[in-house]
Short mmCIF file of C-alpha atoms and ligand atoms in Angstrom, two decimals:
data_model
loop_
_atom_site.label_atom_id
_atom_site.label_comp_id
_atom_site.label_asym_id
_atom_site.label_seq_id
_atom_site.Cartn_x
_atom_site.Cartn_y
_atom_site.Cartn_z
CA UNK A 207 -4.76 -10.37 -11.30
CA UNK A 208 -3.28 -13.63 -9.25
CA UNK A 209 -3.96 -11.92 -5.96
CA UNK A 210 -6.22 -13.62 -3.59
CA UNK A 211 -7.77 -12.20 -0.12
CA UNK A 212 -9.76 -14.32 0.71
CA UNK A 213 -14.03 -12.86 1.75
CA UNK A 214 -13.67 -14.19 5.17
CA UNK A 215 -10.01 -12.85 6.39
CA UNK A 216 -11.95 -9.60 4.68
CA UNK A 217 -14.97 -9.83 6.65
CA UNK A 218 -13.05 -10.58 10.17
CA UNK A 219 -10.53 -7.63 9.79
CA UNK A 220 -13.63 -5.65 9.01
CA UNK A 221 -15.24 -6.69 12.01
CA UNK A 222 -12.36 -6.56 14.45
CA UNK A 223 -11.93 -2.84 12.95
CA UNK A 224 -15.81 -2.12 13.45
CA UNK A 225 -16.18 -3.55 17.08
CA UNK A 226 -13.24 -1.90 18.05
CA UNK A 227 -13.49 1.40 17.11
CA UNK A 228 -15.59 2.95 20.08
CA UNK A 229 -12.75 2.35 22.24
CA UNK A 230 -10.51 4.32 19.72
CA UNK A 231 -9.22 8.17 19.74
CA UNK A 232 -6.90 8.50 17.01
CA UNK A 233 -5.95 6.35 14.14
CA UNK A 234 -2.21 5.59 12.96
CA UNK A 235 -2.49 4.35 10.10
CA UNK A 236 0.90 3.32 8.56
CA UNK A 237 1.99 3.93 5.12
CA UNK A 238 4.90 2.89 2.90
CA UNK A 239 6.01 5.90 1.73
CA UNK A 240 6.78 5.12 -1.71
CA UNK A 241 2.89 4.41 -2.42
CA UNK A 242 0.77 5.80 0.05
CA UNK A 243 -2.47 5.41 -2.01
CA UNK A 244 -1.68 1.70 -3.09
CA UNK A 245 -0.71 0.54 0.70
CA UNK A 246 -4.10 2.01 2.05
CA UNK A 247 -6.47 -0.38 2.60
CA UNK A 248 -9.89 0.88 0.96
CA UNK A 249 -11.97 0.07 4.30
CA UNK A 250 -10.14 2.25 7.11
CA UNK A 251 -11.40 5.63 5.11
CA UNK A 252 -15.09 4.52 5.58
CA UNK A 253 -15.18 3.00 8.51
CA UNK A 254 -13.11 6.05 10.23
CA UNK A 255 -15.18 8.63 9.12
CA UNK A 256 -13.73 12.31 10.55
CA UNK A 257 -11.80 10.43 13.35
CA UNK A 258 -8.49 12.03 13.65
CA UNK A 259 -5.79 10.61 11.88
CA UNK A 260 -1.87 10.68 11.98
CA UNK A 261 -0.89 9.34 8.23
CA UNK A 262 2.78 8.37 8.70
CA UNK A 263 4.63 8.09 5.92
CA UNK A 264 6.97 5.15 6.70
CA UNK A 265 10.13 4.05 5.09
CA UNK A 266 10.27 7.71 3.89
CA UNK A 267 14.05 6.76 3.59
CA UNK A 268 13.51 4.82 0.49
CA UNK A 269 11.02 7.17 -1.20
CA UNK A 270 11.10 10.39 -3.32
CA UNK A 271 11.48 12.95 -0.85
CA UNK A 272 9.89 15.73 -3.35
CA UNK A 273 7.03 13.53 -3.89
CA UNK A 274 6.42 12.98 -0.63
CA UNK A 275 5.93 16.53 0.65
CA UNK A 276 3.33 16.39 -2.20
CA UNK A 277 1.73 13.30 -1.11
CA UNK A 278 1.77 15.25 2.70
CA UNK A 279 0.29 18.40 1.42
CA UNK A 280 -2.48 16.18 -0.59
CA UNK A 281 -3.71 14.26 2.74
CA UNK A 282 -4.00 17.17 5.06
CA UNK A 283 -6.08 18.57 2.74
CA UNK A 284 -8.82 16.41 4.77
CA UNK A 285 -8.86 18.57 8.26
CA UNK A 286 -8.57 15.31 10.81
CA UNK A 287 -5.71 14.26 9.10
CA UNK A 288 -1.85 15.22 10.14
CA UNK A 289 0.72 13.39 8.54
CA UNK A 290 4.88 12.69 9.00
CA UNK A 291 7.34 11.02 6.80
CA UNK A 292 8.89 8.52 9.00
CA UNK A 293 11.40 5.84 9.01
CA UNK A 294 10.72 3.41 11.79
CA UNK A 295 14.15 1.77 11.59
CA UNK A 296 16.24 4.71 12.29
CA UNK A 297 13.82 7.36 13.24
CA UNK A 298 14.37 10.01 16.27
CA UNK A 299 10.64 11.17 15.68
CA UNK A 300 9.64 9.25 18.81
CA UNK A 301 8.81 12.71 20.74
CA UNK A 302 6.87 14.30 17.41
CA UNK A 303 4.93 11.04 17.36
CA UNK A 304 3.50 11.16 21.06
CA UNK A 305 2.90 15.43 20.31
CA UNK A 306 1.42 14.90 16.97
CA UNK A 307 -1.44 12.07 19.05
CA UNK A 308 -1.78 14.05 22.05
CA UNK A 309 -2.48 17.44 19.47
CA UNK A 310 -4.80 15.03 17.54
CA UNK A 311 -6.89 15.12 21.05
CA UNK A 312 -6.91 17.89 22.21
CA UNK A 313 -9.39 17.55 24.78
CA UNK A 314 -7.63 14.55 26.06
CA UNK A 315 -4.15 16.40 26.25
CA UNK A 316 -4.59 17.34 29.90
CA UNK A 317 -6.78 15.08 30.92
CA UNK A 318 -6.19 11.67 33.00
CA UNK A 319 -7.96 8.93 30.79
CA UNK A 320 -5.50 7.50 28.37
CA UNK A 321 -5.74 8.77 24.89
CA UNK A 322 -6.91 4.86 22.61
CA UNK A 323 -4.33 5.02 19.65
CA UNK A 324 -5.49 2.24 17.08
CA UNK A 325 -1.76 1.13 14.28
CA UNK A 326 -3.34 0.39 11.35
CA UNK A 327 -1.75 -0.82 8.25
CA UNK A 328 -1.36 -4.03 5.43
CA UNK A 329 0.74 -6.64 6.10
CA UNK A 330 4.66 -5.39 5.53
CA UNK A 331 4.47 -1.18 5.81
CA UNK A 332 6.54 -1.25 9.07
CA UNK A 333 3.62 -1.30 11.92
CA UNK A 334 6.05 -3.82 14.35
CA UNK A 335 9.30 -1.87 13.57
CA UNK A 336 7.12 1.83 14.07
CA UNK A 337 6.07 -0.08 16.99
CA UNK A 338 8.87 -0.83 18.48
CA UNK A 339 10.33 2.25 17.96
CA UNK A 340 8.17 4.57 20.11
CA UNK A 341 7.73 1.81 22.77
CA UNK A 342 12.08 1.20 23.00
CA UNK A 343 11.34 -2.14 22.88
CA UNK A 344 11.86 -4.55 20.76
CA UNK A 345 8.13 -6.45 21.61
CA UNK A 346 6.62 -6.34 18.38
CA UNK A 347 7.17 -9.08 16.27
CA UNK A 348 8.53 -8.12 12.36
CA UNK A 349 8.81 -10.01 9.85
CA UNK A 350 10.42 -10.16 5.68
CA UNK A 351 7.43 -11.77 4.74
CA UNK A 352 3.67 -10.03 4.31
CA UNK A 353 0.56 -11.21 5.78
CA UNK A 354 2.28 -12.39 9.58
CA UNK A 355 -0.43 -12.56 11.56
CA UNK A 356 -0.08 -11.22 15.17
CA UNK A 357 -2.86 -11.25 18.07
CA UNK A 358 -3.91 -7.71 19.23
CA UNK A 359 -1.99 -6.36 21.77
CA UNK A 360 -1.91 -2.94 24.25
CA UNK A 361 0.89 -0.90 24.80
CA UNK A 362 0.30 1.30 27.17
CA UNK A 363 3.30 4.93 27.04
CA UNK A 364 4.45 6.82 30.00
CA UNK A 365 2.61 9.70 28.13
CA UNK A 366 -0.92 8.49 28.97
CA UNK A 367 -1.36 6.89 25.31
CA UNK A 368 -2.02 3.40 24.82
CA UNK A 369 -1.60 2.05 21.68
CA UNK A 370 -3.44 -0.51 19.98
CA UNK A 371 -2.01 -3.22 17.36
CA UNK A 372 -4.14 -3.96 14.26
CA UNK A 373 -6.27 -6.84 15.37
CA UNK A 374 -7.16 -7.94 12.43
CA UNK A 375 -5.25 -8.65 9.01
CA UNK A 376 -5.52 -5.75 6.45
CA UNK A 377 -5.51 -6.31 2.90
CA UNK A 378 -4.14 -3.06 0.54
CA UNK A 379 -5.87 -1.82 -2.46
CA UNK A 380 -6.20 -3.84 -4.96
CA UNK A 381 -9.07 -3.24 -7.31
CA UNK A 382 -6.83 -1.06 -8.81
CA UNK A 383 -4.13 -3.01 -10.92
CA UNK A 384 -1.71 -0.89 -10.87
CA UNK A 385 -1.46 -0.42 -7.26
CA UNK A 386 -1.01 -4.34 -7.22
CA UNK A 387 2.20 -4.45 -9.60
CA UNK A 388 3.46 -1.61 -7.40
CA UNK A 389 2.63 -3.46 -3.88
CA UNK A 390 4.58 -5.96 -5.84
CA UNK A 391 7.77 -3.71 -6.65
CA UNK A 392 8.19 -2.53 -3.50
CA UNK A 393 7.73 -6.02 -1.68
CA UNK A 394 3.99 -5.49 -0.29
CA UNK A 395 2.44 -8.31 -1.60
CA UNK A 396 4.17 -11.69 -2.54
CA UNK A 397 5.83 -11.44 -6.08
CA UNK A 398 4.94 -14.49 -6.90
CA UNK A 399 1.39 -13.40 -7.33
CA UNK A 400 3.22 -11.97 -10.50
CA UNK A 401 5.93 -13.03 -13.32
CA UNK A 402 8.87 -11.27 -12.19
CA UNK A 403 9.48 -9.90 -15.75
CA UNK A 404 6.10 -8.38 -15.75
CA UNK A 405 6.67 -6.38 -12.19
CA UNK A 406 10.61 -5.22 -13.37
CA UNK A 407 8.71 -4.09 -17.03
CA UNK A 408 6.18 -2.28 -15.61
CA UNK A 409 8.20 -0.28 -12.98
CA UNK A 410 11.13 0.12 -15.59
CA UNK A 411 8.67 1.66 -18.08
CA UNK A 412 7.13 3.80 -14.86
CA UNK A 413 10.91 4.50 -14.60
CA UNK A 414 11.87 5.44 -18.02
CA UNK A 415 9.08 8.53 -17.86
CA UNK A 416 9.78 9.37 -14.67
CA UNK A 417 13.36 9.08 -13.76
CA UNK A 418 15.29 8.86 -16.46
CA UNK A 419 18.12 10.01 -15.45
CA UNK A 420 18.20 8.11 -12.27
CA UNK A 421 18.30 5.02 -14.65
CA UNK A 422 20.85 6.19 -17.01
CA UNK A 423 23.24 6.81 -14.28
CA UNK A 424 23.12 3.58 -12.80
CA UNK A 425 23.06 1.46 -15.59
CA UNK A 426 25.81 4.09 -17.28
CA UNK A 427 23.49 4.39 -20.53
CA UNK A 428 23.88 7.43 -22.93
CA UNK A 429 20.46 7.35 -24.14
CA UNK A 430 17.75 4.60 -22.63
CA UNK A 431 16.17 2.62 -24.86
CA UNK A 432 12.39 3.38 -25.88
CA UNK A 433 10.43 0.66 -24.08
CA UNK A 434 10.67 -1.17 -20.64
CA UNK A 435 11.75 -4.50 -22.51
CA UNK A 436 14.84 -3.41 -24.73
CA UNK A 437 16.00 -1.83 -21.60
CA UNK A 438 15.60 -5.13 -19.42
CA UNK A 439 17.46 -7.01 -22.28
CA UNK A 440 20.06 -3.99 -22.53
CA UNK A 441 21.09 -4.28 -18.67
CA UNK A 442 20.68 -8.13 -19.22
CA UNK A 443 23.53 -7.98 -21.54
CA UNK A 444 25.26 -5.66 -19.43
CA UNK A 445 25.02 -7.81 -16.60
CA UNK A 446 25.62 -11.37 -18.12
CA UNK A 447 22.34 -12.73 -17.60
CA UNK A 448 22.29 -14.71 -20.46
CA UNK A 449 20.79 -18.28 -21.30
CA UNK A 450 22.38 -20.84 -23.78
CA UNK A 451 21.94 -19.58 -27.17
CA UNK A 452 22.70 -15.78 -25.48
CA UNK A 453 19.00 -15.11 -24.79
CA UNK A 454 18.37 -12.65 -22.21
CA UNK A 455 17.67 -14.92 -19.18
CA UNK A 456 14.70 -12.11 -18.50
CA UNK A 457 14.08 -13.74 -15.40
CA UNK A 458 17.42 -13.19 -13.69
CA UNK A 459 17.54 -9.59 -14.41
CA UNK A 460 13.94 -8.77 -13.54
CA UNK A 461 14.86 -10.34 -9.96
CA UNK A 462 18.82 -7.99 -9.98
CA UNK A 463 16.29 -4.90 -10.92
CA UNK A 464 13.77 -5.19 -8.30
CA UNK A 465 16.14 -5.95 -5.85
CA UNK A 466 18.21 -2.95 -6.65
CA UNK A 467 14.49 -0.75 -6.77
CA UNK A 468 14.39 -2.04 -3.23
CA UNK A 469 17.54 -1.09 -1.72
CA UNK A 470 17.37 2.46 -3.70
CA UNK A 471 20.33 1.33 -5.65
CA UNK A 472 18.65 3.13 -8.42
CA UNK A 473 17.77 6.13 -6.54
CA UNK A 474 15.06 7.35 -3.96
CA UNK A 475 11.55 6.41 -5.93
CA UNK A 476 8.24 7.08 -5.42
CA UNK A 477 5.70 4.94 -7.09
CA UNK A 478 2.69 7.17 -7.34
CA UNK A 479 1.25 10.73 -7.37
CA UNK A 480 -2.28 11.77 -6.24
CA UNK A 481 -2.44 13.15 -9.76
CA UNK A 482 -2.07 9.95 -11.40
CA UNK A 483 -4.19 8.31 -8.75
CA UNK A 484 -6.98 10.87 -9.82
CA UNK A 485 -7.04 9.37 -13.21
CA UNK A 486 -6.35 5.83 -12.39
CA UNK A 487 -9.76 6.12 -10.42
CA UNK A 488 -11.43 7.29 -12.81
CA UNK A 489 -10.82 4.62 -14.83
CA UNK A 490 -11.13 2.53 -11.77
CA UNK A 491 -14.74 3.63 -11.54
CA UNK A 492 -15.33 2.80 -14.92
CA UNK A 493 -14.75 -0.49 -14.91
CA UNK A 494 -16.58 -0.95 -12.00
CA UNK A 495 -19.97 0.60 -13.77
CA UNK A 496 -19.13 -1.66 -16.67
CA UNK A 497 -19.33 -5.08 -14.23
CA UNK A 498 -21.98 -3.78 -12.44
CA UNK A 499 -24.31 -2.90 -15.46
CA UNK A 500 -22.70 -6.45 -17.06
CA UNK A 501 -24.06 -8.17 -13.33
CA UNK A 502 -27.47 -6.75 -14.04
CA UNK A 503 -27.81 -7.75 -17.73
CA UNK A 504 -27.31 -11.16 -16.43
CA UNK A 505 -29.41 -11.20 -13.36
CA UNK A 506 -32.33 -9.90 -16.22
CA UNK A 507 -31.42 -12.34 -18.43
CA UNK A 508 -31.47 -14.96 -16.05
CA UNK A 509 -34.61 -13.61 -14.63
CA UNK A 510 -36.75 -13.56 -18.48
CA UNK A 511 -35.26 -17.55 -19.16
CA UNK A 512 -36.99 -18.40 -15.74
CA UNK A 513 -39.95 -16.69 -16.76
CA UNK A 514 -40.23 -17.99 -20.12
CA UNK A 515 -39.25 -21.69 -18.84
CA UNK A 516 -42.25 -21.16 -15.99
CA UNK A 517 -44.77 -19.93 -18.03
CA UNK A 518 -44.02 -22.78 -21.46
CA UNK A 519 -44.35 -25.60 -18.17
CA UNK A 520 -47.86 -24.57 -17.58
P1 G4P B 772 4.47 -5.09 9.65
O1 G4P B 772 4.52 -5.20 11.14
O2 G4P B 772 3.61 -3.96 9.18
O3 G4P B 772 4.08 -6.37 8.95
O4 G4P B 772 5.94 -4.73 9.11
P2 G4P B 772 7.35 -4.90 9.85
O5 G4P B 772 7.50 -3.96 10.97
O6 G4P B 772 7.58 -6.35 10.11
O7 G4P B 772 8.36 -4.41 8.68
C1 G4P B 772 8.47 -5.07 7.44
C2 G4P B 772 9.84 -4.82 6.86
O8 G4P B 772 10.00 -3.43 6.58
C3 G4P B 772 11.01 -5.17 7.80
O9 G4P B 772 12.10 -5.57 6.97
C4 G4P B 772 11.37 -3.85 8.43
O10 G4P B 772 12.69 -3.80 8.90
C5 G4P B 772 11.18 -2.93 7.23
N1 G4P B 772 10.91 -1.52 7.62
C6 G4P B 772 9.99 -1.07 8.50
N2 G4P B 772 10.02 0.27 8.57
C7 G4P B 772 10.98 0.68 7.72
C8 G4P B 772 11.46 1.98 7.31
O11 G4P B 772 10.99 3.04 7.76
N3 G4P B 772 12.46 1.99 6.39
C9 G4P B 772 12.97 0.86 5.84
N4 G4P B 772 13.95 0.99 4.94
N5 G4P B 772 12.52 -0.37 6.18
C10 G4P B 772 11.54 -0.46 7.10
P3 G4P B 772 12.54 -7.03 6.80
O12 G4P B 772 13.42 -7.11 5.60
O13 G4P B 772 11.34 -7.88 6.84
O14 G4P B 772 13.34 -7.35 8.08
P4 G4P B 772 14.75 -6.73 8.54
O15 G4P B 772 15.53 -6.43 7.31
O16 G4P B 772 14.46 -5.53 9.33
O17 G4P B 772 15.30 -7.84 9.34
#
């Protein structure tokens, strides 16, 4: 996959994260709503540990709300964990927010000191706009493209809550590779780590099992075609987005399909299920015992030449 993070942004978020989290109460760790597992970045669970968590659910206005009462029900299943869908542009969940931190604390709730509330979240889920609105203000600085890097900051609430901006950068998950083409559909990574064609076919075949309907309606199809690829040509007719010669210009569409994914043209979609996530980690897992026993064949192999090439010198 064409996505780079590079070791040593890695290592410094890590850090930042580690030295930090003494000072820190509660987690909020921000989540795009439409892929909560994929926008997670895989070092916040370890490092955390049973520190309580608020999981929000952001841009819940774009994603499956079925699906994400599911993916709710599936997180508190770990006890330190609450969760809320949320969406931080329009959202009037300001006061559920501060109860939902203080409740996270209880032994704080009364109390004078200020409850240490750490925003945690990739590049792109919605930390500056969640930000700004529980502080009123619009101090947090947001951005249309991922990876804007901002300098910690403290924001300390009327409520005796002081919240704390991710110092570091976070990357998402992305030794899965599915959750990279879907960080890619919904605009979490750069799509240009990708071929455009590739991210509209695999979301239009996730699309095709999953909401059919939702697809025949707005393209205005009796019957959908059987793979991802006669439907992007289909809608390419439909649409005009043809190249001399009346090729599909695949191209063009993929860019009109995403775009409409985006702005829930096509409906209210959720990307992933914490049933398919099961088995996507397994396979995950797999893979990983197949590089690692690979890494150690080598390192063996590697190991016998220098001990053959040492011991024919003598
Ligand atoms: P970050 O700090 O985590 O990097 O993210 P940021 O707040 O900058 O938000 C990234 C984009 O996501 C922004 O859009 C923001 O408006 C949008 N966004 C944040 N929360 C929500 C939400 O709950 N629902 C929806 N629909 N969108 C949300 P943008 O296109 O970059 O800017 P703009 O269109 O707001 O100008």
């Amino acid at each position: 996959m064409a996505i780079q993070w590079y070791p040593g942004h890695m290592h410094k978020a890590q850090k930042e994260v580690r030295d930090i989290f003494n000072q820190v109460d509660v987690f909020i760790e921000v989540l795009d709503a439409r892929i909560p597992f994929s926008s997670q970045n895989p070092m916040i669970e370890e490092i955390r540990g049973n520190k309580p968590t608020l999981k929000i659910l952001n841009k819940s206005d774009l994603a499956d709300p079925k699906k994400t009462q599911i993916w709710q029900r599936y997180l508190e299943q770990e006890s330190s964990v609450k969760t809320l869908a949320f969406n931080a542009q329009h959202s009037d969940k300001r006061e559920q927010v501060i109860r939902m931190i203080q409740q996270l604390v209880p032994n704080k709730e009364h109390s004078v000191k200020t409850i240490h509330a750490l925003i945690i979240g990739i590049p792109n889920v919605g930390k500056s706009t969640l930000i700004n609105n529980i502080t009123g203000r619009t101090i947090a600085k947001t951005g249309n493209e991922p990876a804007v890097t901002k300098n910690q900051q403290r924001i300390k609430l009327k409520e005796g809550i002081t919240l704390i901006d991710t110092p570091g950068m976070l990357w998402p998950n992305i030794e899965n590779e599915n959750s990279g083409y879907r960080l890619a559909i919904t605009g979490g990574i750069k799509e240009t780590a990708f071929e455009l064609p590739d991210i509209a076919s695999y979301a239009t075949e996730y699309l095709i099992n999953t909401y059919p309907e939702a697809l025949k309606e707005r393209f205005k199809l009796e019957t959908l075609p059987n793979t991802d690829i006669e439907f992007l040509e289909k809608i390419g007719r439909q649409r005009g987005c043809l190249r001399s010669g009346g090729m599909v210009d695949l191209d063009k569409i993929s860019r009109i399909f995403i775009v409409e994914f985006r702005e829930t043209i096509i409906g209210k979609i959720t990307l992933e299920t914490p049933e398919m996530i099961k088995k996507e980690q397994k396979h995950v897992a797999l893979l990983r015992e197949q590089k690692e026993a690979k890494r150690k064949a080598k390192e063996e192999d590697k190991k016998r030449r220098r001990a053959r090439h040492k011991k024919n010198r003598r």
